[in-house]
CSV table of C-alpha atoms and ligand atoms in Angstrom, one decimal:
chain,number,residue,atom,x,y,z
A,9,UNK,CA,-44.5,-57.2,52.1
A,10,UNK,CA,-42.0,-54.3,52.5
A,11,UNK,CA,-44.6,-51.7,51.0
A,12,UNK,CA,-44.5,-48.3,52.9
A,13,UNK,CA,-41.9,-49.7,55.5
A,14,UNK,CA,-39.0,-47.4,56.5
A,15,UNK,CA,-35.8,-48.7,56.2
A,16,UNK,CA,-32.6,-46.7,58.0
A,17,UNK,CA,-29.7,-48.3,56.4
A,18,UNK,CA,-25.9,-47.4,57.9
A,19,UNK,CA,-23.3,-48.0,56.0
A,20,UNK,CA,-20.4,-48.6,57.4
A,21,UNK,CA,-16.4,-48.6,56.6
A,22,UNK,CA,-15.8,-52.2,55.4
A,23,UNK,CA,-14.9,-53.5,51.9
A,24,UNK,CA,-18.4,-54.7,51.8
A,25,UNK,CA,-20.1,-51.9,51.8
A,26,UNK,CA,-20.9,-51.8,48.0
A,27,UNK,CA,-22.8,-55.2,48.4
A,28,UNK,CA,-25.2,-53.0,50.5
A,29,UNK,CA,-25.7,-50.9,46.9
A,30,UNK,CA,-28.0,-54.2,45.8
A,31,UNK,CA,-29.8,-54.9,49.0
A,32,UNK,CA,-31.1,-50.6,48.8
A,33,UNK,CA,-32.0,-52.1,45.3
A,34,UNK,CA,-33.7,-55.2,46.2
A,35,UNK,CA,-35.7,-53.3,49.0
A,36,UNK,CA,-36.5,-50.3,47.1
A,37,UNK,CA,-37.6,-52.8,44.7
A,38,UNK,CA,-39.8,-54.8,46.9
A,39,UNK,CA,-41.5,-51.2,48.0
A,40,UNK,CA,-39.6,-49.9,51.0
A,41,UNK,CA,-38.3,-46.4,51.7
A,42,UNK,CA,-34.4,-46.5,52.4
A,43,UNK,CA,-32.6,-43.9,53.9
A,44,UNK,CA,-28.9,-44.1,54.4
A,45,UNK,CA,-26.5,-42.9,56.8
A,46,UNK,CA,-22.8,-43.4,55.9
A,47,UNK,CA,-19.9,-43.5,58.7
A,48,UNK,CA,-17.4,-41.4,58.0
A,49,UNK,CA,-15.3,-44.3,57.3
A,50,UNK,CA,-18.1,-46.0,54.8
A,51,UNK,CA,-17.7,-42.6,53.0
A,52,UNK,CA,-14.0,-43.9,52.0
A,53,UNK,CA,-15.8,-46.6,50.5
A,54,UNK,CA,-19.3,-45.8,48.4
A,55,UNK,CA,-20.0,-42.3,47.4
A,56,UNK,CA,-23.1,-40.1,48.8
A,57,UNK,CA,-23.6,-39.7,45.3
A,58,UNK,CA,-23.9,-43.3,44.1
A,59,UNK,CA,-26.2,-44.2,47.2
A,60,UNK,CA,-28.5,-41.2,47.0
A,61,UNK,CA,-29.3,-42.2,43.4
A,62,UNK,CA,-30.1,-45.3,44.3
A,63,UNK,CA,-32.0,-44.7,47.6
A,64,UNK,CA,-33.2,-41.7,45.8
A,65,UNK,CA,-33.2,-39.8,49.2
A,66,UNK,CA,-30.3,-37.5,50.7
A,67,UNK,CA,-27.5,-39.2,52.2
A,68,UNK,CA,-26.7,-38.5,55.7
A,69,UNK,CA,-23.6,-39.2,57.4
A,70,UNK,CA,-22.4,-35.4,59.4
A,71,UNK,CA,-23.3,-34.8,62.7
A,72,UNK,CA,-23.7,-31.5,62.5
A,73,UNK,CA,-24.7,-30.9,58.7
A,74,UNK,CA,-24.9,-26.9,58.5
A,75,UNK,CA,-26.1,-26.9,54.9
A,76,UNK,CA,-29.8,-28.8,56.5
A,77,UNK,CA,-32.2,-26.6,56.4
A,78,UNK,CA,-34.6,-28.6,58.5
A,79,UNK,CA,-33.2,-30.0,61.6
A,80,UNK,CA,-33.4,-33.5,60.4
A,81,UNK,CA,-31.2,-34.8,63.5
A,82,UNK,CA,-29.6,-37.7,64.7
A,83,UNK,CA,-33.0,-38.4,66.6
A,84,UNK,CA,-35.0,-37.8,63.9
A,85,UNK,CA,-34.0,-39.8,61.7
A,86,UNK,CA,-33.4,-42.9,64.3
A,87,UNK,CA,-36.8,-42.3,65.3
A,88,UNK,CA,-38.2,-41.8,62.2
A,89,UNK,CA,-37.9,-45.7,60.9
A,90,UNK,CA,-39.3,-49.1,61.3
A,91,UNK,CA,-36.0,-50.7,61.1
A,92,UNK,CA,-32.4,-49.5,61.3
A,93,UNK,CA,-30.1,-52.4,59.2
A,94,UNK,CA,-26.3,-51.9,59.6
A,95,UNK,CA,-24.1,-53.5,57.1
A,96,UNK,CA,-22.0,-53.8,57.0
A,97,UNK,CA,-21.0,-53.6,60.4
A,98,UNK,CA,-17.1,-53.7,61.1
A,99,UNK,CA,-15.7,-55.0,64.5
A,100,UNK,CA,-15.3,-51.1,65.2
A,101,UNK,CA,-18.8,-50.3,64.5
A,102,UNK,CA,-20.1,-53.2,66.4
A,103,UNK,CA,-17.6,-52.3,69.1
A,104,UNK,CA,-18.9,-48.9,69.5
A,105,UNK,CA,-22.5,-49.7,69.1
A,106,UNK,CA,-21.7,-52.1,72.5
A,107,UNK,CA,-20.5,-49.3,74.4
A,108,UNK,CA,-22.7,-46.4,73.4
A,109,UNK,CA,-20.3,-44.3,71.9
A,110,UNK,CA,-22.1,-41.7,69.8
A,111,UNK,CA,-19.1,-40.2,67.9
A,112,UNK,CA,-20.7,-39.4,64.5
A,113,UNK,CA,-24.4,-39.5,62.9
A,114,UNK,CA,-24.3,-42.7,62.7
A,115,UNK,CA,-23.5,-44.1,66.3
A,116,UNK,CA,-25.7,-40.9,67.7
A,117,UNK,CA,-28.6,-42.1,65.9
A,118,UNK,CA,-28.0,-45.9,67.0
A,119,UNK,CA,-27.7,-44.8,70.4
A,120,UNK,CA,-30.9,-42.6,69.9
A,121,UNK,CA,-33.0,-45.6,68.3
A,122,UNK,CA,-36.1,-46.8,69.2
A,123,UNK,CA,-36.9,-48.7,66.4
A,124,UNK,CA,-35.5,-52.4,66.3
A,125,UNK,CA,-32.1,-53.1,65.4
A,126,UNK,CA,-30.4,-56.1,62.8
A,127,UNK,CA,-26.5,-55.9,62.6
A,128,UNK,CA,-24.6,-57.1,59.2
A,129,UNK,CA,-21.1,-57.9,60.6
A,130,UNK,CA,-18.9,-57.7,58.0
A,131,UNK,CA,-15.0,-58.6,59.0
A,132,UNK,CA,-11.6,-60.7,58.6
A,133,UNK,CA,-12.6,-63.9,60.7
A,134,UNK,CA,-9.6,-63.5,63.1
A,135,UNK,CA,-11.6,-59.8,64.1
A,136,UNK,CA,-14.8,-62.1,64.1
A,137,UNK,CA,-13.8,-64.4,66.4
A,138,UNK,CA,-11.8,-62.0,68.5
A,139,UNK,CA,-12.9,-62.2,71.6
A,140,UNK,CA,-13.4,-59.0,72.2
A,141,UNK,CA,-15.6,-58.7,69.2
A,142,UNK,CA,-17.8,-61.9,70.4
A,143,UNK,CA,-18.2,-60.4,73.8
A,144,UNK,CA,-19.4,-56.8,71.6
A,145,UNK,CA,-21.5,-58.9,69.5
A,146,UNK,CA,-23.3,-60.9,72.5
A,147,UNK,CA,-23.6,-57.8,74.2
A,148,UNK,CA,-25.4,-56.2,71.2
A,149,UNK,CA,-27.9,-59.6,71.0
A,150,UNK,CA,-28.6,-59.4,75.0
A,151,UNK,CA,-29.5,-55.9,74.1
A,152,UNK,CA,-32.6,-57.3,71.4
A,153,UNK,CA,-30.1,-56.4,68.3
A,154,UNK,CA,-30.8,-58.8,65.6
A,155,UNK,CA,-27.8,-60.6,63.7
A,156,UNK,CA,-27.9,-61.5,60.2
A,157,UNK,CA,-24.9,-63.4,59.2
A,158,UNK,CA,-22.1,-63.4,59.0
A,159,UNK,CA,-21.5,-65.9,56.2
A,160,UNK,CA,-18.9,-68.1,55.9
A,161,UNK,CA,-16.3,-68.3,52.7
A,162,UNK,CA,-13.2,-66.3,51.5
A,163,UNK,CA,-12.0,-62.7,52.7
A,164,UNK,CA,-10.9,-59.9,51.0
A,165,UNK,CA,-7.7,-61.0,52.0
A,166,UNK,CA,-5.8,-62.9,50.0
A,167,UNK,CA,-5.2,-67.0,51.1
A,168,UNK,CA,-7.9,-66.4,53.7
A,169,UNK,CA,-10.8,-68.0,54.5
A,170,UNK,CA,-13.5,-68.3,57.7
A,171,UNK,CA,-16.6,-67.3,58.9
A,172,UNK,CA,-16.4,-63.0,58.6
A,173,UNK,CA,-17.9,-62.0,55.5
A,174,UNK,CA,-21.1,-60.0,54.7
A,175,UNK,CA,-24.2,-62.2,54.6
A,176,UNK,CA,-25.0,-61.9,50.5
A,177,UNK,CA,-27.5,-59.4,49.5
A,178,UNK,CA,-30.5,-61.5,49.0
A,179,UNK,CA,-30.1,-63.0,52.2
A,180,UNK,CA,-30.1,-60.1,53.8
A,181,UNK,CA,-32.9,-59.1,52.0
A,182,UNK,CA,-34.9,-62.1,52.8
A,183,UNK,CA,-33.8,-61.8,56.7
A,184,UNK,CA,-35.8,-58.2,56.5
A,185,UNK,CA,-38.6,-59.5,55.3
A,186,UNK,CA,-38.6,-62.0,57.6
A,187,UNK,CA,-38.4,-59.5,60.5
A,188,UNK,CA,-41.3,-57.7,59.2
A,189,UNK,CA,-43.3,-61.2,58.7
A,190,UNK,CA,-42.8,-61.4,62.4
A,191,UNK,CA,-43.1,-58.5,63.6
A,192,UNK,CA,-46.5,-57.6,61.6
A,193,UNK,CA,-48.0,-60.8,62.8
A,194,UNK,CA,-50.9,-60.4,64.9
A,195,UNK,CA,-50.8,-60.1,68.5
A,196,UNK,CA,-54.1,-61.6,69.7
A,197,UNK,CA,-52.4,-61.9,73.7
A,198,UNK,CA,-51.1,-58.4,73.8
A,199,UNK,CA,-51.8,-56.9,77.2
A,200,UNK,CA,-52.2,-60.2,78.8
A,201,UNK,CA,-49.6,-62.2,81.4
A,202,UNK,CA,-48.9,-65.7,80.7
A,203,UNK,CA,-47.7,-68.4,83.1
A,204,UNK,CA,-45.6,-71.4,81.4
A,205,UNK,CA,-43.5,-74.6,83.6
A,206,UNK,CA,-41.0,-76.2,81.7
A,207,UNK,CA,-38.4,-79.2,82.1
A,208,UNK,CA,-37.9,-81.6,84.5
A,209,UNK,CA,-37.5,-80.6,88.5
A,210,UNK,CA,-34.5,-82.1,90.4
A,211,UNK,CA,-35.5,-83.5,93.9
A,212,UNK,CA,-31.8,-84.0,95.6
A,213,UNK,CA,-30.9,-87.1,97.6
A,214,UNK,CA,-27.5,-85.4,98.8
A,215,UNK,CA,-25.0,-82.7,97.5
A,216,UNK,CA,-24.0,-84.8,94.3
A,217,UNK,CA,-27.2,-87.0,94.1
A,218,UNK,CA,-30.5,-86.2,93.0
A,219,UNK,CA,-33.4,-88.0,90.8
A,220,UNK,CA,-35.0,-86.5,87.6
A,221,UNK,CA,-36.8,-87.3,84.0
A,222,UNK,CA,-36.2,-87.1,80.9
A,223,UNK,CA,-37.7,-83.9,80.1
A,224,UNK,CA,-36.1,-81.6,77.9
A,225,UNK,CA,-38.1,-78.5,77.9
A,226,UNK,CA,-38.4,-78.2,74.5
A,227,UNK,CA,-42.1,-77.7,74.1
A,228,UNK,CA,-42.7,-75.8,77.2
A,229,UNK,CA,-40.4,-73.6,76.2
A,230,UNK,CA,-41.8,-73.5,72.5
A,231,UNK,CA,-45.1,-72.3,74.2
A,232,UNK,CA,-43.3,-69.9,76.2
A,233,UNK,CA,-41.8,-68.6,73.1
A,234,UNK,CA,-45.0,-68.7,71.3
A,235,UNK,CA,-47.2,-66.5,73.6
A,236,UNK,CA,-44.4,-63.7,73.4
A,237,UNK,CA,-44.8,-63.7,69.7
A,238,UNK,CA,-48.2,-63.2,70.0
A,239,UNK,CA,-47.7,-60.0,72.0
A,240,UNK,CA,-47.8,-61.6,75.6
A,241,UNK,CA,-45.9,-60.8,78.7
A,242,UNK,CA,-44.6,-64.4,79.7
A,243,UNK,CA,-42.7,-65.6,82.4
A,244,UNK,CA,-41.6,-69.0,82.3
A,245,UNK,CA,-40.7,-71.0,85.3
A,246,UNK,CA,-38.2,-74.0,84.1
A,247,UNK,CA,-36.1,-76.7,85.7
A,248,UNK,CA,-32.6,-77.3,84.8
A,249,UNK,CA,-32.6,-78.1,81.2
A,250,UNK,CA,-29.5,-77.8,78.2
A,251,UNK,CA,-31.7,-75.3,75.8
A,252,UNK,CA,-31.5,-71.3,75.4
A,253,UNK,CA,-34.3,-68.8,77.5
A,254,UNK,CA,-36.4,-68.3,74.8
A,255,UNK,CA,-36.0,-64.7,73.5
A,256,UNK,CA,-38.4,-62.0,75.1
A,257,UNK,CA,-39.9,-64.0,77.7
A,258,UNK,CA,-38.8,-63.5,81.7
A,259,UNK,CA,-37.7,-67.1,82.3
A,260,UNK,CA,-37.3,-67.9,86.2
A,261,UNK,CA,-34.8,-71.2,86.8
A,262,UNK,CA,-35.8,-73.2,89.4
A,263,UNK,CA,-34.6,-76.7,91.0
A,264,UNK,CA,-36.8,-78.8,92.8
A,265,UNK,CA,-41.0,-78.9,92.4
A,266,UNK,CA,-41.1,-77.2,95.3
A,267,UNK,CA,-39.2,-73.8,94.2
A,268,UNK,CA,-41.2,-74.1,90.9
A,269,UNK,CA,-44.5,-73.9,93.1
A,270,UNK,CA,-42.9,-71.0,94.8
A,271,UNK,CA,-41.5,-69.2,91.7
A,272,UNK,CA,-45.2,-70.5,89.9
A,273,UNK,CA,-47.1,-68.5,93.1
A,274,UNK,CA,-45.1,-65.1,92.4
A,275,UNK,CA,-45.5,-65.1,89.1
A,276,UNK,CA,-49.3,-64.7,89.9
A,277,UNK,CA,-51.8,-62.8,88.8
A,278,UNK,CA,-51.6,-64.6,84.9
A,279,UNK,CA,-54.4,-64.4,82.6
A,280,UNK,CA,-53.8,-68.3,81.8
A,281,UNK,CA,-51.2,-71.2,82.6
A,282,UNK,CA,-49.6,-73.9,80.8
A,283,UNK,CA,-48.5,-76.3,82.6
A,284,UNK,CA,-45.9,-78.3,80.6
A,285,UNK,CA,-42.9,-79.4,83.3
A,286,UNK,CA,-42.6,-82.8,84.1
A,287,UNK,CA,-42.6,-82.5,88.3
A,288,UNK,CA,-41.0,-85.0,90.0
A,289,UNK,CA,-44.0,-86.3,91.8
A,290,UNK,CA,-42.0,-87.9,94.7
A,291,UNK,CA,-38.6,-86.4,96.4
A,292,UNK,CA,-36.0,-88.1,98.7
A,293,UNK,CA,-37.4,-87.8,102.2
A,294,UNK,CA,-34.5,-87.0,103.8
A,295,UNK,CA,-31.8,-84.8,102.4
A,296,UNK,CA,-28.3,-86.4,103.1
A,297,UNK,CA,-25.9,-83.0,104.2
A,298,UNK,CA,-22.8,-84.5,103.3
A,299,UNK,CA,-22.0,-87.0,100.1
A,300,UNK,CA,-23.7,-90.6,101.6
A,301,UNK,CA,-20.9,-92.6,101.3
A,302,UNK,CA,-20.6,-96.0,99.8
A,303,UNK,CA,-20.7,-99.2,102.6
A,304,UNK,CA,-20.0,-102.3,100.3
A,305,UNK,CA,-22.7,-104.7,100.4
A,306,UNK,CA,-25.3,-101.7,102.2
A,307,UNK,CA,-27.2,-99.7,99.4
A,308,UNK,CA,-28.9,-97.0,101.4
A,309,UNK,CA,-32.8,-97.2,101.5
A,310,UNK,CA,-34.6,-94.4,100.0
A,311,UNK,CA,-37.9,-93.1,100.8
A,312,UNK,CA,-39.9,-90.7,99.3
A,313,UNK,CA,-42.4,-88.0,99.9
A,314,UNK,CA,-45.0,-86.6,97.7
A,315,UNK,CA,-44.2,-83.6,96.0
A,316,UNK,CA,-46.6,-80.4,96.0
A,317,UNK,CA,-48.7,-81.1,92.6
A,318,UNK,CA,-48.5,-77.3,91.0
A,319,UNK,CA,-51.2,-77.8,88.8
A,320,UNK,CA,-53.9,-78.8,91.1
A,321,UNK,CA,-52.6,-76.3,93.0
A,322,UNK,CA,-53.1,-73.5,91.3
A,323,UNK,CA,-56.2,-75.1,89.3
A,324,UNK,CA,-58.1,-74.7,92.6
A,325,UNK,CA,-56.4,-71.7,94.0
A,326,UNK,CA,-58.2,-68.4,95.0
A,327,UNK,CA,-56.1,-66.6,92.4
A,328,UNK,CA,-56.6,-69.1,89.8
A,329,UNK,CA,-55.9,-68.1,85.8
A,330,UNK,CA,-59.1,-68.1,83.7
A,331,UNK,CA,-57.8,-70.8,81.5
A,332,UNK,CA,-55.3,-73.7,82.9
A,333,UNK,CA,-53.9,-75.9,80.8
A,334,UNK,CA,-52.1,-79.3,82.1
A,335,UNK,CA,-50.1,-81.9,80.4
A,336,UNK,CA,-50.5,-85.3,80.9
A,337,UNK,CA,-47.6,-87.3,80.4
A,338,UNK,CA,-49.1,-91.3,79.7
A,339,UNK,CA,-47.1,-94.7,78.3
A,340,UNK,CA,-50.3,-96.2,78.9
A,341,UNK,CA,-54.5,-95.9,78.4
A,342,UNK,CA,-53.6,-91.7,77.3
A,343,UNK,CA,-56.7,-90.7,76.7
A,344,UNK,CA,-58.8,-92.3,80.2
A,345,UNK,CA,-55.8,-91.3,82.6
A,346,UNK,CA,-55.9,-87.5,81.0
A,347,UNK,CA,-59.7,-87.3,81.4
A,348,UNK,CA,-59.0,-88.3,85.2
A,349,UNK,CA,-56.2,-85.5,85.1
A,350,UNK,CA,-58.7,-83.2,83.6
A,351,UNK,CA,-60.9,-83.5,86.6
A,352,UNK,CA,-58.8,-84.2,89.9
A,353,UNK,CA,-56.8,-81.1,88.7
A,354,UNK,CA,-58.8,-78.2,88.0
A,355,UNK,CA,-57.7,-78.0,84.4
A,356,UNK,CA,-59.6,-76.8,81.6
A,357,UNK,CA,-57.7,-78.1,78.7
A,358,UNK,CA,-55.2,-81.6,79.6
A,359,UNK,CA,-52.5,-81.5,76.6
A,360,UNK,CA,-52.4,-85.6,76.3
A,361,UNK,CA,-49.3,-86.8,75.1
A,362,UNK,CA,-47.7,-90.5,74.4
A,363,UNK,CA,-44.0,-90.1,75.8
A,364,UNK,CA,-43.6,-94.1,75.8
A,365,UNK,CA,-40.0,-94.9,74.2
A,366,UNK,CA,-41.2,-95.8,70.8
A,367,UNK,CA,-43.2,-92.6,70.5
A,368,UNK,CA,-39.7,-90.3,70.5
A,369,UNK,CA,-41.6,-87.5,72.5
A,370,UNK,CA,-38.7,-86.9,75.3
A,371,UNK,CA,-35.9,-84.9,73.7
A,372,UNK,CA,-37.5,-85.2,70.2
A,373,UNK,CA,-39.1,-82.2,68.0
A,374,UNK,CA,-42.0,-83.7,67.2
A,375,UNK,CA,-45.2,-84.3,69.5
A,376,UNK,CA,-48.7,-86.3,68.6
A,377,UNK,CA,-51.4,-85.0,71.2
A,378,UNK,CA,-55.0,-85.1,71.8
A,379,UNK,CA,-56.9,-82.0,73.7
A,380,UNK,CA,-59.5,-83.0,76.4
A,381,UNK,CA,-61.6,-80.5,78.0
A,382,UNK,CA,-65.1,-80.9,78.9
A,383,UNK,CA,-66.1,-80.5,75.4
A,384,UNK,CA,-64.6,-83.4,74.1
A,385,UNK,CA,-61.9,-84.5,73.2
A,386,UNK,CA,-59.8,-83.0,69.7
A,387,UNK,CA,-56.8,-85.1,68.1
A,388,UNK,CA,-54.2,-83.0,66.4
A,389,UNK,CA,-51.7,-84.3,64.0
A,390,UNK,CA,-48.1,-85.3,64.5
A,391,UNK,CA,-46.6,-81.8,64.4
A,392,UNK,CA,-43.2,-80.3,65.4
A,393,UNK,CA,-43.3,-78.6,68.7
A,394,UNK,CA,-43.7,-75.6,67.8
A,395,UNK,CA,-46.5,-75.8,65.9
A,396,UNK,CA,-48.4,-77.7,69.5
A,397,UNK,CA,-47.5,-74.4,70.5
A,398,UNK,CA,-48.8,-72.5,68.2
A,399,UNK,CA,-52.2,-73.7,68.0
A,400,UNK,CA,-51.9,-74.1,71.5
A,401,UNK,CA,-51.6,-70.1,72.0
A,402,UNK,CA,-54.5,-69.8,69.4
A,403,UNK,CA,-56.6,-71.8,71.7
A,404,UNK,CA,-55.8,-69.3,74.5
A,405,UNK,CA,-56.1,-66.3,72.5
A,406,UNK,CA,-59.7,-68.2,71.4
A,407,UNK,CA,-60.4,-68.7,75.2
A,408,UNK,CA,-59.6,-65.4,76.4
A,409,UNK,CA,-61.3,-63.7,73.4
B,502,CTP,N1,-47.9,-81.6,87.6
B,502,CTP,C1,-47.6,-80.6,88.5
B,502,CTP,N2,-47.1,-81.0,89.7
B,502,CTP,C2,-46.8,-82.2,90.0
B,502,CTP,C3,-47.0,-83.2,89.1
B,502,CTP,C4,-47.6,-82.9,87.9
B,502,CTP,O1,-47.9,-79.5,88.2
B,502,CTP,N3,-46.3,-82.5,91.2
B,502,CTP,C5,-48.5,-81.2,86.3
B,502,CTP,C6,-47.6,-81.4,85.1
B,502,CTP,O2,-46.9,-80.2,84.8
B,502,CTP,C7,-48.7,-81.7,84.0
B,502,CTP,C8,-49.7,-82.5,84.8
B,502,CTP,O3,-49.6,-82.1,86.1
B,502,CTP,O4,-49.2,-80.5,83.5
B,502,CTP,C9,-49.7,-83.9,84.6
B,502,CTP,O5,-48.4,-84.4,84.9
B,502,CTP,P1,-48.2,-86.0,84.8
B,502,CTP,O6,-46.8,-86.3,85.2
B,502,CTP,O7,-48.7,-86.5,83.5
B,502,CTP,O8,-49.2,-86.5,85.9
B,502,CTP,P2,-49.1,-86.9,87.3
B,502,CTP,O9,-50.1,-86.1,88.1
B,502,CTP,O10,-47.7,-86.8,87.9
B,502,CTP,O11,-49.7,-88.4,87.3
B,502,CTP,P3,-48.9,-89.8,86.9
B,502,CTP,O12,-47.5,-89.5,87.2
B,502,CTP,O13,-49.6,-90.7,87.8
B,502,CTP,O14,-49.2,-90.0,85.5
């Protein structure tokens, strides 16, 4: 799996550093080409000599190295690579890497990189769970850097213990390998824009009150996260729910169904649209200004009004995606009410799904559906919700060709 990749490995200054000997092993090994810049401070710790003989390339680590010949630079060899792995990374590598400071080969070629990044942290857990470190190390992640580790057991330190050190070799190992299995994956939606809801809406009754579902977003959001690993640009339009943005997708938080239709409308042109949110269909009819407040014996009424529906909207719009794909949401008769969804809504594919209590559907991680279009109708296995959204991106890709 790691035949012909390049590997840029930097070393850095941390007792560590000689497990990163065995991962250049285990990568050379497996087929890789490893090249290795040392810090100046990872020099104090493993010797050019002992990592060129195992890379069996010349070690870098001066900024300006007058004995190169070539003018194999700090953007050369950044650039140069299909991977850059640091470890291990100390709190002051990590720290400099969050603030751009290019004060040595190694920091100048970070900050000249274009390939993708994964960071090895490799520290006493008090410098782990600094916060200053944390705030480096989730500025780092917001910037796309990849984290493996770091592992939890005992420090170099004598009598301590906590979550700090280097993840072990053959994790790390595995963790490449597993960025390359992603990354070489193919991208059948590459070049294409695709439009995902997710979670519930909020419709407000007054400043503290509002009615909801039990939607938790987690397989809109798996689909969202699904079409950006197949190489498309996604924006996902969600209500308020407790789980991350997924990674590499422009997600748009919304409130009520009527900012989703809004925020849904913008997001326009897509190439196709998966409808997964569960809109409130009804909201208050009046919005109370101030807290209603409580009149013993005197529950206020509440009326409703209907709520735009988003995906008849935009399954009969002028601007429509070529595919649309709805949800239908049933307790009861799933497969006759989604056919009716099917065709009052514009749809070309209605995801059916049983979200009755007993089924476990709302919050859970699995999902049973059945896919109706005008072909037929096609039952899938109980799978985890990721896997719906898998094959549920392969049926776009499929669609759009
Ligand atoms: N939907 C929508 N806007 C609404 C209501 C629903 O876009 N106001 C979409 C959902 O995102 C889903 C599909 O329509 O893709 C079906 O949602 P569901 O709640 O199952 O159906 P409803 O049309 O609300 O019908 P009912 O509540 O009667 O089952």
């Amino acid at each position: 799996m790691l035949a012909g990749k390049r590997i840029l490995i930097i070393i850095g200054g941390g007792i560590a550093a000689y497990k990163v000997l065995e991962v250049i092993r285990r990568l050379k090994e497996r087929g890789a080409q490893v090249r290795v810049i040392l810090t100046h401070s990872g020099k104090e710790f493993v010797t050019p000599m002992t990592v060129g003989a195992l890379s069996g390339e010349k070690v870098f680590s001066d900024l300006f190295d007058p004995t190169e010949e070539q003018d194999i630079g700090h953007i050369v060899l950044s650039r140069d690579t299909d991977l850059i792995l640091v470890a291990p990374a100390t709190a002051n590598l990590i720290a400099r890497m969050a603030n751009g400071i290019a004060d040595e080969l190694a920091t100048a070629s970070l900050l000249a990189a274009a390939a993708p990044i994964i960071v090895c942290p490799a520290m006493n857990q008090r410098m782990w769970a600094h916060p200053a470190t944390q705030r480096n190390a989730g500025q780092l992640a917001a910037d796309g850097v990849r984290f493996i580790g770091p592992a939890e057991g005992r420090m170099a330190e004598r009598n301590e213990a906590g979550v700090g050190r280097l993840s072990e070799p053959m994790e790390i190992v595995a963790g490449v390998e597993a960025f390359f299995a992603e990354a070489d994956q193919p991208k059948p939606l590459a070049g294409r824009h695709i439009l995902v809801t997710s979670g519930p809406t909020i419709e407000p009754i007054d400043p503290v009150r509002f009615i909801t579902n039990r939607s938790s977003g987690k397989q809109g959001h798996a689909i969202a996260a699904a079409a950006a690993r197949a190489g498309a640009r996604v924006t996902l339009v969600s209500g308020p729910v407790s789980i991350a943005d997924p990674k590499g997708v422009d997600t748009v938080h919304v409130e009520t169904a009527r900012e989703m239709l809004e925020a849904v409308s913008s997001a326009l042109p897509a190439d196709a649209a998966v409808m997964a949110a569960a809109v409130s269909d009804w909201r208050p009819a009046e919005v109370a200004t101030e807290k209603i407040k409580k009149a013993a014996g005197d529950p206020p009424p509440l009326s409703f009004l209907e709520n735009p529906d988003i995906l008849a909207t935009l399954g009969h719009d002028a601007r429509r995606p070529k595919i649309v794909i709805g949800f239908a949401a049933e307790t009861t008769n799933v497969e006759a009410n989604a056919a009716r969804k099917l065709a009052v809504k514009g749809a070309d594919y209605i995801v059916a799904n049983d979200v009755s209590p007993s089924s476990g559907v709302f919050g859970g991680d699995a999902n049973r559906v059945q896919i109706l279009s005008k072909a037929g109708v096609e039952i899938w296995p109980t799978l985890s919700k990721d896997e719906v959204a898998d094959r549920l991106i392969a049926l776009v890709a499929r669609t759009l060709g």
